Short mmCIF file of C-alpha atoms and ligand atoms in Angstrom, two decimals:
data_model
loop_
_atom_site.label_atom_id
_atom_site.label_comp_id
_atom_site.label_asym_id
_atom_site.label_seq_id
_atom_site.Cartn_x
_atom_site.Cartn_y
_atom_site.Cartn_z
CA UNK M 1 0.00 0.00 0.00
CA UNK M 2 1.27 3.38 -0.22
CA UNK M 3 2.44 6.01 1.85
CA UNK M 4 2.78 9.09 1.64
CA UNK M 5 6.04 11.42 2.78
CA UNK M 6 6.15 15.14 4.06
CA UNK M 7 8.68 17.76 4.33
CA UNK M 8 6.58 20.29 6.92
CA UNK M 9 7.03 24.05 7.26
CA UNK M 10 6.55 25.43 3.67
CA UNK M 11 3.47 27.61 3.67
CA UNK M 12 1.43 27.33 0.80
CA UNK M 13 1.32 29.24 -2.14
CA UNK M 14 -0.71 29.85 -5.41
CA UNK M 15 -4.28 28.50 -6.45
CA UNK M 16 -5.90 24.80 -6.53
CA UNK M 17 -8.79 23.65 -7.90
CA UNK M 18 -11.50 21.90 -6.33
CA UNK M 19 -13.11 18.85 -8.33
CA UNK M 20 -16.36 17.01 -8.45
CA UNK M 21 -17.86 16.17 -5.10
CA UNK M 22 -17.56 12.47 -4.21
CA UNK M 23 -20.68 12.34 -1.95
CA UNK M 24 -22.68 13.81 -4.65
CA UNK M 25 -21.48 11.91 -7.43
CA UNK M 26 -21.93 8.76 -5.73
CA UNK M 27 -26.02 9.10 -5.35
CA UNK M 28 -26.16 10.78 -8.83
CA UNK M 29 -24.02 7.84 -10.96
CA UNK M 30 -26.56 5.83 -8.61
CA UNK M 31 -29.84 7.63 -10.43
CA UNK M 32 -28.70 6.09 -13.48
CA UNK M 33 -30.37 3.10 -13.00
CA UNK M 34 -33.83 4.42 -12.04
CA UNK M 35 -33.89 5.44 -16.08
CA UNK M 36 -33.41 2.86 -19.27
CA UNK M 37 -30.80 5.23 -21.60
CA UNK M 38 -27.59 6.68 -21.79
CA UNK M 39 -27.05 9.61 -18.98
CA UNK M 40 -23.78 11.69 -18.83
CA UNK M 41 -22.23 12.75 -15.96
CA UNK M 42 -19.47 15.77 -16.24
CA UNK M 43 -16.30 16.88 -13.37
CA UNK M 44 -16.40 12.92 -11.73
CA UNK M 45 -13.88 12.90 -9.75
CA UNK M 46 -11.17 9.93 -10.08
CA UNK M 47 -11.41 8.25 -6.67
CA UNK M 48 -11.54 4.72 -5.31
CA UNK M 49 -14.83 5.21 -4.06
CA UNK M 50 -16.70 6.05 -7.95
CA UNK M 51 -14.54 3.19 -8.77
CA UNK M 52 -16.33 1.11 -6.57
CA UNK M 53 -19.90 2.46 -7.28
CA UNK M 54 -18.90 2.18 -10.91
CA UNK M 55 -18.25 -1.48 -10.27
CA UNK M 56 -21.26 -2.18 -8.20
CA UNK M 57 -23.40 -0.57 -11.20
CA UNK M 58 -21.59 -2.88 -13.75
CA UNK M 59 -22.71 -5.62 -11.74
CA UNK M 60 -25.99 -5.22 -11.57
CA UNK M 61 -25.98 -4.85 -15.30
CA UNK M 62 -25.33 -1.14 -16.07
CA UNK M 63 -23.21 -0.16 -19.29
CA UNK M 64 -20.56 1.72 -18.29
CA UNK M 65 -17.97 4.56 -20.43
CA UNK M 66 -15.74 6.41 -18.32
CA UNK M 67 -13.69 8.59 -20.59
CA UNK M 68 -11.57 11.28 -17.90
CA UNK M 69 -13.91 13.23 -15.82
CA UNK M 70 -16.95 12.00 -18.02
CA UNK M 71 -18.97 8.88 -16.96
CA UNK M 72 -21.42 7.72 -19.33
CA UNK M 73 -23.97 4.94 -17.70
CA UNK M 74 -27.32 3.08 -18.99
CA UNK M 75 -28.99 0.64 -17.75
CA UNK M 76 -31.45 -0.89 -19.94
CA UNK M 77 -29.96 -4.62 -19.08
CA UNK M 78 -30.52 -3.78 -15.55
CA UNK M 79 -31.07 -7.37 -14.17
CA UNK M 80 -29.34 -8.20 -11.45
CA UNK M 81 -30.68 -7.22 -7.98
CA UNK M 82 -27.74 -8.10 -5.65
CA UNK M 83 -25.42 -5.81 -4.35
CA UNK M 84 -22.54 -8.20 -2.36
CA UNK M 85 -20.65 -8.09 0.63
CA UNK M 86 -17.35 -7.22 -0.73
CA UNK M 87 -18.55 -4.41 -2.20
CA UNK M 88 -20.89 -2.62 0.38
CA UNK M 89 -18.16 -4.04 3.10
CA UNK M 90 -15.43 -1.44 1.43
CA UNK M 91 -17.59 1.28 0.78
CA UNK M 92 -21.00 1.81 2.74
CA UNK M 93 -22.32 4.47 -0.11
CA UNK M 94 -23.29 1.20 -1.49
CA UNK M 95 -26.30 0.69 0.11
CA UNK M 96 -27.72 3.95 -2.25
CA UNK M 97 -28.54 0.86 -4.67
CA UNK M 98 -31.56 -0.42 -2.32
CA UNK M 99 -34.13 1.90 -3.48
CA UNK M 100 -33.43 2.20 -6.95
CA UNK M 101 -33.51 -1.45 -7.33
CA UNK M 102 -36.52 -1.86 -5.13
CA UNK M 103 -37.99 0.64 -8.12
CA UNK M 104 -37.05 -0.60 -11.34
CA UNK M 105 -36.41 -4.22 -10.51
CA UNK M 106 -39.35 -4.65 -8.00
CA UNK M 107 -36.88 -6.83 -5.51
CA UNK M 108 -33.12 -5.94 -3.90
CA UNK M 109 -30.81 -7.94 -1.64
CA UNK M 110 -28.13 -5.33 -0.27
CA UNK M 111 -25.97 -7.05 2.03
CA UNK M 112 -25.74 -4.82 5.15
CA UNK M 113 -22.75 -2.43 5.45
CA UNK M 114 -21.61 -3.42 9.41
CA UNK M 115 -19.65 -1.50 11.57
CA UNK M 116 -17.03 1.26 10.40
CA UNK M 117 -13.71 3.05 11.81
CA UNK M 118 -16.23 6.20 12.70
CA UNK M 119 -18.50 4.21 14.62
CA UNK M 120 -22.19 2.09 14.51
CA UNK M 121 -23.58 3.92 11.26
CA UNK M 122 -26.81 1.59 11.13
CA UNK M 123 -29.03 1.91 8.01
CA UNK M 124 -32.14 1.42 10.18
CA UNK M 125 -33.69 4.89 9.09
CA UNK M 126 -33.36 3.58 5.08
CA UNK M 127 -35.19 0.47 5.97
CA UNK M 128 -38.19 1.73 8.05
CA UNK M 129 -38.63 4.62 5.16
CA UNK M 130 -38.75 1.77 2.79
CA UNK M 131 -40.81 -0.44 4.99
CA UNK M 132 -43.29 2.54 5.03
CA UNK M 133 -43.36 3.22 0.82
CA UNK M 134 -44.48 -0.64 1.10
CA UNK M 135 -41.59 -2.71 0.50
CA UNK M 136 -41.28 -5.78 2.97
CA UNK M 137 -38.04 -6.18 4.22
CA UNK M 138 -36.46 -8.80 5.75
CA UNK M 139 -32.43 -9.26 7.19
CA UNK M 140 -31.36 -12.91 6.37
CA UNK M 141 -27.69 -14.17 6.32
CA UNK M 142 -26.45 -10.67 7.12
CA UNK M 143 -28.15 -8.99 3.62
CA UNK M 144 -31.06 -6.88 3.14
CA UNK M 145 -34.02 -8.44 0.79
CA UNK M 146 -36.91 -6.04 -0.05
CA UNK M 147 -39.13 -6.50 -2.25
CA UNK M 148 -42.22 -4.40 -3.28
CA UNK M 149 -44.33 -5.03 -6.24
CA UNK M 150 -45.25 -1.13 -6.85
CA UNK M 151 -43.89 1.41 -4.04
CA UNK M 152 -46.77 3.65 -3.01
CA UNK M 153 -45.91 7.00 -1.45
CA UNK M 154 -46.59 7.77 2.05
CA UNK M 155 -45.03 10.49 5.00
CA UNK M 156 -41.26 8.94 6.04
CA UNK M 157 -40.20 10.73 9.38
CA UNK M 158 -36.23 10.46 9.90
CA UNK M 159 -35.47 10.28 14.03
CA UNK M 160 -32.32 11.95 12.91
CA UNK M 161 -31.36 13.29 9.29
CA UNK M 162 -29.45 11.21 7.15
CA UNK M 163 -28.08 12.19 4.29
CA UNK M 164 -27.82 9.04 1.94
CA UNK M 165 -31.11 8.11 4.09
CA UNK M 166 -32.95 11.12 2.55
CA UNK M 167 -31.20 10.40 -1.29
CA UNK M 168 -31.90 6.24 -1.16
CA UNK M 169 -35.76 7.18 -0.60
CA UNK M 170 -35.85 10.71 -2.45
CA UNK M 171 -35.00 7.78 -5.17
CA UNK M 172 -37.62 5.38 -4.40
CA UNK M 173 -40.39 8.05 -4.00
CA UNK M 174 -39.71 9.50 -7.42
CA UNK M 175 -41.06 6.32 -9.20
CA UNK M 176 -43.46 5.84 -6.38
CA UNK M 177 -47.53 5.71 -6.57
CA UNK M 178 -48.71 9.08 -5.35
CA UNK M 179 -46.76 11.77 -3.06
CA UNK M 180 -44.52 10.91 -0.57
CA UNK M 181 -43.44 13.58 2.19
CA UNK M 182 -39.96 13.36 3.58
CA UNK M 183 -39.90 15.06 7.57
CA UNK M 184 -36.74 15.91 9.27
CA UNK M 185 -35.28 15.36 5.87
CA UNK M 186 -31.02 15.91 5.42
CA UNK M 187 -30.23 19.72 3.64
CA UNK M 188 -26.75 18.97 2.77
CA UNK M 189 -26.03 20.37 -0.92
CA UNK M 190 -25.67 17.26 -1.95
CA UNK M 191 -29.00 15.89 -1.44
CA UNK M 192 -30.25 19.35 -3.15
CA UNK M 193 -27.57 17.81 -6.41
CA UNK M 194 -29.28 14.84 -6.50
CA UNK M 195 -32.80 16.31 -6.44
CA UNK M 196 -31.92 18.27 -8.73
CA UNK M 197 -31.10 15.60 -11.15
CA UNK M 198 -34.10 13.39 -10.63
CA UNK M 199 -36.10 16.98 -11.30
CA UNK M 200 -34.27 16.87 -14.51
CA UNK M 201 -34.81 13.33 -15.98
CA UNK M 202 -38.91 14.02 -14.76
CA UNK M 203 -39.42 13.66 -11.01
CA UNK M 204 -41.37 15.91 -9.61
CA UNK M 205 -39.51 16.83 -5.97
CA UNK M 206 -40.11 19.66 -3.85
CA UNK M 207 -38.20 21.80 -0.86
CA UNK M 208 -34.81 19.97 -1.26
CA UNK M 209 -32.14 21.63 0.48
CA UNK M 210 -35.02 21.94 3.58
CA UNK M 211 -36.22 19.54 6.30
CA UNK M 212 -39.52 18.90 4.26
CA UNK M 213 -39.16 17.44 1.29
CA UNK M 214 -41.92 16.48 -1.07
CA UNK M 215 -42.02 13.85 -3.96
CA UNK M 216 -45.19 13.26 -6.80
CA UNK M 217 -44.24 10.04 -8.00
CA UNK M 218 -44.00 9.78 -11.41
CA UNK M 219 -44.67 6.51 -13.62
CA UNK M 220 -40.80 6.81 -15.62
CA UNK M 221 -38.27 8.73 -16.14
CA UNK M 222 -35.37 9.65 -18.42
CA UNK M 223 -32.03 9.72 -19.52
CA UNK M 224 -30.09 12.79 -17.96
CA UNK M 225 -26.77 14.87 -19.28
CA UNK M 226 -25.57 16.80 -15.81
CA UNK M 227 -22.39 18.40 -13.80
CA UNK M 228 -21.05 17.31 -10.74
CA UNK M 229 -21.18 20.05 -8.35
CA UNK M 230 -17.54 21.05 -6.60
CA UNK M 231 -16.61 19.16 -3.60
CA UNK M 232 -17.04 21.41 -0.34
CA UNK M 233 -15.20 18.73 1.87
CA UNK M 234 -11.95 19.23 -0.42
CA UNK M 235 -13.08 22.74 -0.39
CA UNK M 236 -12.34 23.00 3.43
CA UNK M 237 -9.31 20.63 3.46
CA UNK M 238 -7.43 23.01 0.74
CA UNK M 239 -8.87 26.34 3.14
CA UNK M 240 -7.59 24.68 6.33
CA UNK M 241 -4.64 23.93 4.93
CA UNK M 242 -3.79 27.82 4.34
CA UNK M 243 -4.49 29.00 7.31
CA UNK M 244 -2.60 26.38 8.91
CA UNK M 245 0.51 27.06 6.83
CA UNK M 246 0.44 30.51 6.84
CA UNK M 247 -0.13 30.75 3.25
CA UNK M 248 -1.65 32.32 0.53
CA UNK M 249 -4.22 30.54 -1.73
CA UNK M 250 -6.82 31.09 -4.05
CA UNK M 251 -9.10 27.81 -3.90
CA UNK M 252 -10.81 27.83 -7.39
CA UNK M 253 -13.74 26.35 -9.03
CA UNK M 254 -15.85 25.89 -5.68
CA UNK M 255 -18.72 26.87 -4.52
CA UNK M 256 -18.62 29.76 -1.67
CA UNK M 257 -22.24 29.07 -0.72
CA UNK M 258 -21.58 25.43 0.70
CA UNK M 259 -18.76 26.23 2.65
CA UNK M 260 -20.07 28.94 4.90
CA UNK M 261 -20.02 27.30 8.12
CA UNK M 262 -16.19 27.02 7.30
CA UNK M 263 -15.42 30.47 6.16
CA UNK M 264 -17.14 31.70 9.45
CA UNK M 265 -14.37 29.34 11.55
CA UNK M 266 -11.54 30.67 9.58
CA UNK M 267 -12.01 34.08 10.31
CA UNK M 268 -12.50 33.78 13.75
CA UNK M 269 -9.29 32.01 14.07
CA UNK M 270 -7.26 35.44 11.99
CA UNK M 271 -7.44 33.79 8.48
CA UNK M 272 -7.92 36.55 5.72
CA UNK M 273 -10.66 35.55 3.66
CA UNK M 274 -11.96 36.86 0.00
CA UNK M 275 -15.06 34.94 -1.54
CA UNK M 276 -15.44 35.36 -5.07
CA UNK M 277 -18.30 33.97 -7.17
CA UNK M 278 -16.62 30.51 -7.73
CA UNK M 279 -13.94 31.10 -6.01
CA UNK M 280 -11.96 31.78 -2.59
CA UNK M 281 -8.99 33.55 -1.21
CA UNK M 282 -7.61 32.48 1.71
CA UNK M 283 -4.67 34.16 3.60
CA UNK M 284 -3.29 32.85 7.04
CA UNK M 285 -2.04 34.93 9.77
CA UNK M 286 0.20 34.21 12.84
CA UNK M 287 -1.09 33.74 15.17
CA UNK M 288 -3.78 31.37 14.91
CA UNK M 289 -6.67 31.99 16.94
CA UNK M 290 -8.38 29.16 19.10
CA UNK M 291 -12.03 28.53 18.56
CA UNK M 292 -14.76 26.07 19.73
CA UNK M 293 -16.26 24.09 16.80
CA UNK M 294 -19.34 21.97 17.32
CA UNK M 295 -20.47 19.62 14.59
CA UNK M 296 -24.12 19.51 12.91
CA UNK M 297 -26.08 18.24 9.97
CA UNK M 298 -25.80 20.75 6.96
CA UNK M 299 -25.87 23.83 7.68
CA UNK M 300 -23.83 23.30 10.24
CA UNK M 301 -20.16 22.52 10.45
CA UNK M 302 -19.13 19.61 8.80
CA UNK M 303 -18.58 16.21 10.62
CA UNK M 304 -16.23 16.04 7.25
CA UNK M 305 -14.02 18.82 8.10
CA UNK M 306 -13.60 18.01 11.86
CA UNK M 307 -10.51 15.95 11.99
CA UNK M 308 -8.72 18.90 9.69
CA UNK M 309 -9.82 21.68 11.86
CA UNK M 310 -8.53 19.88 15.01
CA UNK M 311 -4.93 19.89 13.53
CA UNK M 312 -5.31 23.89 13.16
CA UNK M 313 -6.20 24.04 16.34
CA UNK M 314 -3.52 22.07 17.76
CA UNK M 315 -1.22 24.79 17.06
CA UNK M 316 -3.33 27.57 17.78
CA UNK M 317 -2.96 30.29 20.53
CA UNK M 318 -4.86 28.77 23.87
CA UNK M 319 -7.54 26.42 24.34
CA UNK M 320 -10.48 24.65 22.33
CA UNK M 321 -13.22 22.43 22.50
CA UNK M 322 -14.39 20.60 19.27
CA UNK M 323 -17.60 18.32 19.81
CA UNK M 324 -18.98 15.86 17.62
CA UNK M 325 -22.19 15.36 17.72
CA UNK M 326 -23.14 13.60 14.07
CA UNK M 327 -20.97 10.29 14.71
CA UNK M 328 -20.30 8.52 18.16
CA UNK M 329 -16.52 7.55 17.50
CA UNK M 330 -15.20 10.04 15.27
CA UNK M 331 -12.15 10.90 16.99
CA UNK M 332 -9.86 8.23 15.97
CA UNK M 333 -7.33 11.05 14.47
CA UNK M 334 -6.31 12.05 18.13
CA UNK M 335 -3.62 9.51 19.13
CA UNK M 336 -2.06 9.57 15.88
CA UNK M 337 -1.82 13.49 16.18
CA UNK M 338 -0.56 13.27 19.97
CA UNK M 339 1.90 11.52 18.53
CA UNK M 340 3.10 14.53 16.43
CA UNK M 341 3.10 16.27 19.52
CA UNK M 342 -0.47 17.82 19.78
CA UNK M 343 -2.25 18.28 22.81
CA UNK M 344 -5.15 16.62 23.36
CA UNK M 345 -7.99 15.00 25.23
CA UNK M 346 -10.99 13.19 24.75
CA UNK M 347 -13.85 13.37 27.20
CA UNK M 348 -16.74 12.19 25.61
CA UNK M 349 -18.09 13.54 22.72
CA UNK M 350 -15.14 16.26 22.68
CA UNK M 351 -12.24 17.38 22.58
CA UNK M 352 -9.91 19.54 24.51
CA UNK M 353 -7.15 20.73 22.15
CA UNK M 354 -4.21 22.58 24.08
CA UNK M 355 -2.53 24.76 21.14
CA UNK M 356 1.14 23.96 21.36
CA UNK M 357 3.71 25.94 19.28
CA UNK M 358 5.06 23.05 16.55
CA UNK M 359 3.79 19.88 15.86
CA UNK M 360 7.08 17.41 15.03
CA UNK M 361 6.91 14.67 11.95
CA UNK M 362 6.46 11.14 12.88
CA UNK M 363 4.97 7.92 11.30
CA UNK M 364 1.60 8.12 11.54
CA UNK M 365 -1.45 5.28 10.41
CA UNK M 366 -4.56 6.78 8.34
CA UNK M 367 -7.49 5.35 9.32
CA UNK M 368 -10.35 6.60 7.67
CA UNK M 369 -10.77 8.81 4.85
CA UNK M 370 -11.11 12.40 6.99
CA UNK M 371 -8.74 11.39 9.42
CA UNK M 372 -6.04 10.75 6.75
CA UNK M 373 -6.38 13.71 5.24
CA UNK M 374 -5.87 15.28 8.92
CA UNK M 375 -2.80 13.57 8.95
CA UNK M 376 -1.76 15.23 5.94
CA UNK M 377 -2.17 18.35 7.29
CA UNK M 378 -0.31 18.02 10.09
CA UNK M 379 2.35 16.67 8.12
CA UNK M 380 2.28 20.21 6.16
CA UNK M 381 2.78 21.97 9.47
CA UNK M 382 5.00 19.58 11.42
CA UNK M 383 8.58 20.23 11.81
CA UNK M 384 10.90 17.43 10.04
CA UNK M 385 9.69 13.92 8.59
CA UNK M 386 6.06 12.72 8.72
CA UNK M 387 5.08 9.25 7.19
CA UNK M 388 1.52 8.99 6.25
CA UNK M 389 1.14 5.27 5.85
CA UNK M 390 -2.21 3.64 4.43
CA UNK M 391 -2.94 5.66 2.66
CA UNK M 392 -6.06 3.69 1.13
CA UNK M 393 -8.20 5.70 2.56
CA UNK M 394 -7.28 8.94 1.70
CA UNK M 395 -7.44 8.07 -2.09
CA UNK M 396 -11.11 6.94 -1.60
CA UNK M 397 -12.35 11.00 -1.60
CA UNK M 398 -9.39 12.74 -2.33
CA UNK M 399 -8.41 13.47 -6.12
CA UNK M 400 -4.71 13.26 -6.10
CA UNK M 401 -4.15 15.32 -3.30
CA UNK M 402 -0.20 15.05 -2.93
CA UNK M 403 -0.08 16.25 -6.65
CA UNK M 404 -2.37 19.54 -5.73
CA UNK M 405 -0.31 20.57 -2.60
CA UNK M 406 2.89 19.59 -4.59
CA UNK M 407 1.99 22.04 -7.08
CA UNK M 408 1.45 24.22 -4.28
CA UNK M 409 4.89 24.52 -3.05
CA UNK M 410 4.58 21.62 -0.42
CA UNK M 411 7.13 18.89 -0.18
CA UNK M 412 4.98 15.90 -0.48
CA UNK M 413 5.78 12.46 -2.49
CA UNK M 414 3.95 9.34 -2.70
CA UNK M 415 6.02 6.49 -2.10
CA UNK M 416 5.26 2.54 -2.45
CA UNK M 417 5.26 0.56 1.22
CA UNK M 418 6.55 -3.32 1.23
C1 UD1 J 501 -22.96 10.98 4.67
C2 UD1 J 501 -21.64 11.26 3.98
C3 UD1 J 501 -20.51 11.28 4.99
C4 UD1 J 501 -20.84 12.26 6.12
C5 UD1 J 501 -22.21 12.01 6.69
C6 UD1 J 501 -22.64 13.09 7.68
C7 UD1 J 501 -22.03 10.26 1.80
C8 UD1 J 501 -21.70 9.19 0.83
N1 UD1 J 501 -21.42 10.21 2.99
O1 UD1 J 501 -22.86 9.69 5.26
O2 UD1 J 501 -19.31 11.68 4.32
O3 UD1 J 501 -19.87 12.14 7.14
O4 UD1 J 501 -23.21 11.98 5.66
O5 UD1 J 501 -22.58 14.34 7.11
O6 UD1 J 501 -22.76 11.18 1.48
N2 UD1 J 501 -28.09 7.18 11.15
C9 UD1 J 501 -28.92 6.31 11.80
N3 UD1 J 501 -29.68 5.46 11.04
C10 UD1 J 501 -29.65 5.46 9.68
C11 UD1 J 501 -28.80 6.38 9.03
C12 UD1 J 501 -28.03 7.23 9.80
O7 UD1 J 501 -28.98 6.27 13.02
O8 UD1 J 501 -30.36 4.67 9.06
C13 UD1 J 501 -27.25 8.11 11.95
C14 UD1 J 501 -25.76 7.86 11.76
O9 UD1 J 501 -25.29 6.86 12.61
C15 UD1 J 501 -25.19 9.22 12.10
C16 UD1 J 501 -26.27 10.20 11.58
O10 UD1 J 501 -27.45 9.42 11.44
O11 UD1 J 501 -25.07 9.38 13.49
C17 UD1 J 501 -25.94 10.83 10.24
O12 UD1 J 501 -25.53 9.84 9.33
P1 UD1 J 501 -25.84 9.93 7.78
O13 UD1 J 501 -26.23 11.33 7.41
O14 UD1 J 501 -26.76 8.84 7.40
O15 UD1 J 501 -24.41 9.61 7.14
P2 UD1 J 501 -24.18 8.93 5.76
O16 UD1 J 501 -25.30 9.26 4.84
O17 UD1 J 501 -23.79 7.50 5.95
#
């Protein structure tokens, strides 16, 4: 596997651009098969996770053309209603497949996604919204079958809002009998993408991008040329990144909009911050201010962003408290960064960072995709030699990242491990 190797201490210079967002890409290439032609799909980002989607689609009987940032799908052979374990097991996006099969094919078996490195992440709330468009669902032999011979719409109310929750049965209510009324639905951007697309090829949804969300099933619908919208997580990374190196950087072909709750944390802290129509300007200043971050559900601050912002606030002037409150276990980035020399501790759901002035290189273990990139950054901004080893992760939702901070000025290189 590789790893990847950092020279810290240059700050960044000069201007990046920001591709396709992963977690809107993924539900979108998934809306292919709720249609029978050729859609297009524009700015897909090259990751290991639309690899894997891509694959899953191809096994279930989707053509597939994937010709640089363009992804061409159709599936009119559409015929197999399985989605395995090896698949779902590496990427849990995978269970996106259950309601558009339930749809077109009338019958799914997802296998269940289990535990991850962040913590439980049950699918519960995409099972009882399906339960309640009709479908009976049953969990045999750790898999999912549901079956429904026509979905018929009906109100789904989510305990808590879930993001791929809200896009599996925005999916399944678009080719339902009848309206169907989402409550408590997610607003991240990304559900608003996908609604957007489904509006496009004929659905008929309402109020995405708010916690009601309404959907007039319709009986088909059609083939779809659309853009990827820019990825706010990368975004955030490349803006953190700045201000943590005391650099200068113009973070291009974004969108401003999504990224708010960030901006607003960034200039608390002293960054120097210019917001353009697609783009953004960030400056860093010494010294970095600390700030309490809390985590929440779109608007909010990102869950996605949380393990980057801790590493600016380990060296930042005084004290801060970052709390999770979207994932139970989602600070499996801490030890690794003590080990660099940050101080912290974990009481709960938070964390007490202690700003210290330098953070010093080390090997370090990635261990899930936003805690790699974490590591990353801390390599940036760490005196000496930091080792960023499995790097797996990292290159499941970030598009070449070493090459866009090399090109930044960073010392960064990928190398192969034994
Ligand atoms: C998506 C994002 C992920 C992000 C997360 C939260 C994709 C592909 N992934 O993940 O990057 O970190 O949103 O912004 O878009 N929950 C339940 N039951 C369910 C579903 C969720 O209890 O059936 C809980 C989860 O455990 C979690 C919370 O709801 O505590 C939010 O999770 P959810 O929004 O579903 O995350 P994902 O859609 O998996």
């Amino acid at each position: 596997m590789d790893k990847i190797i950092i020279e810290g201490g240059v700050p960044l210079q000069g201007e990046v651009h920001i591709s396709g967002a992963k977690n809107a890409a993924l539900p979108i290439l998934v809306s292919a098969l709720l249609t029978d032609g050729w859609c297009t799909y524009q700015n897909v980002p090259r990751l290991r996770d639309i690899d894997s989607i891509l694959q899953l689609l191809s096994m279930l009987g989707a053509q597939i053309e994937v010709d640089g940032y363009t992804v061409r799908i159709n599936a009119a052979g559409l015929k197999n209603a399985e989605a395995p374990y090896d698949l779902v097991r590496k990427m849990r996006a995978s269970i996106l497949v259950l309601c558009p099969l339930v749809a077109r094919l009338k019958t799914a078996k997802v296998s269940l996604p289990g535990g991850c490195a962040i913590g439980a992440r049950p699918i519960n709330l995409h099972l009882k919204g399906l339960a309640r468009l009709g479908a009976d669902i049953t969990l045999e032999h750790g898999y999912v079958l549901a079956s429904a011979e026509r979905l018929v719409g009906d109100e789904i109310y989510f305990e808590t809002p879930t993001v791929t929750g809200t896009e599996n049965l925005m999916m399944a209510a678009a080719l339902a009998q009848g309206k169907t009324i989402l409550k408590n639905a997610a607003r991240e951007p990304e559900v608003v993408a996908l609604a957007d697309v489904l509006n496009q090829m004929g659905a008929c949804i309402k109020g995405a991008g708010t916690a009601v969300v309404s959907i007039e099933g319709v009986p088909a619908l059609k083939p779809v040329s659309v853009r990827i919208i820019p990825d706010r997580i990368e975004t955030g990374t490349f803006m953190v990144a700045a201000a943590l190196t005391q650099g200068d950087l113009l973070v291009r072909d974004c969108e401003p909009e999504h990224v708010g709750g960030i901006i607003d944390k960034l200039k608390q802290v002293g960054a120097a911050i210019q917001v353009g129509a697609k783009s953004i300007h960030v400056k860093g200043r010494a010294p970095i201010e600390s700030v309490d971050v809390k985590t929440f559900p779109y608007p909010g601050f990102p869950t996605d962003m949380q393990a980057q912002f801790m590493v600016l606030m380990s060296v930042a002037r005084g004290l801060s408290v970052i709390s999770e409150t979207v994932f139970e276990n989602r600070f499996i980035h801490v030890s690794e960064l003590r080990r660099m020399g940050a101080d912290i501790t974990v009481s709960g759901h938070s964390a007490v960072i202690k700003g210290v002035p330098s953070l010093s290189g080390a090997p370090v273990m990635a261990t899930d995709l936003r805690a790699s990139a974490s590591l990353v950054l801390a390599g940036l901004v760490a005196s000496g030699t930091t080792e960023v080893n499995r790097i797996y992760h990292l290159d499941r939702g970030y598009e070449a990242m070493e090459t866009k901070f090399q090109k930044l000025g960073a010392r960064i290189r990928r190398e192969k491990s034994n």
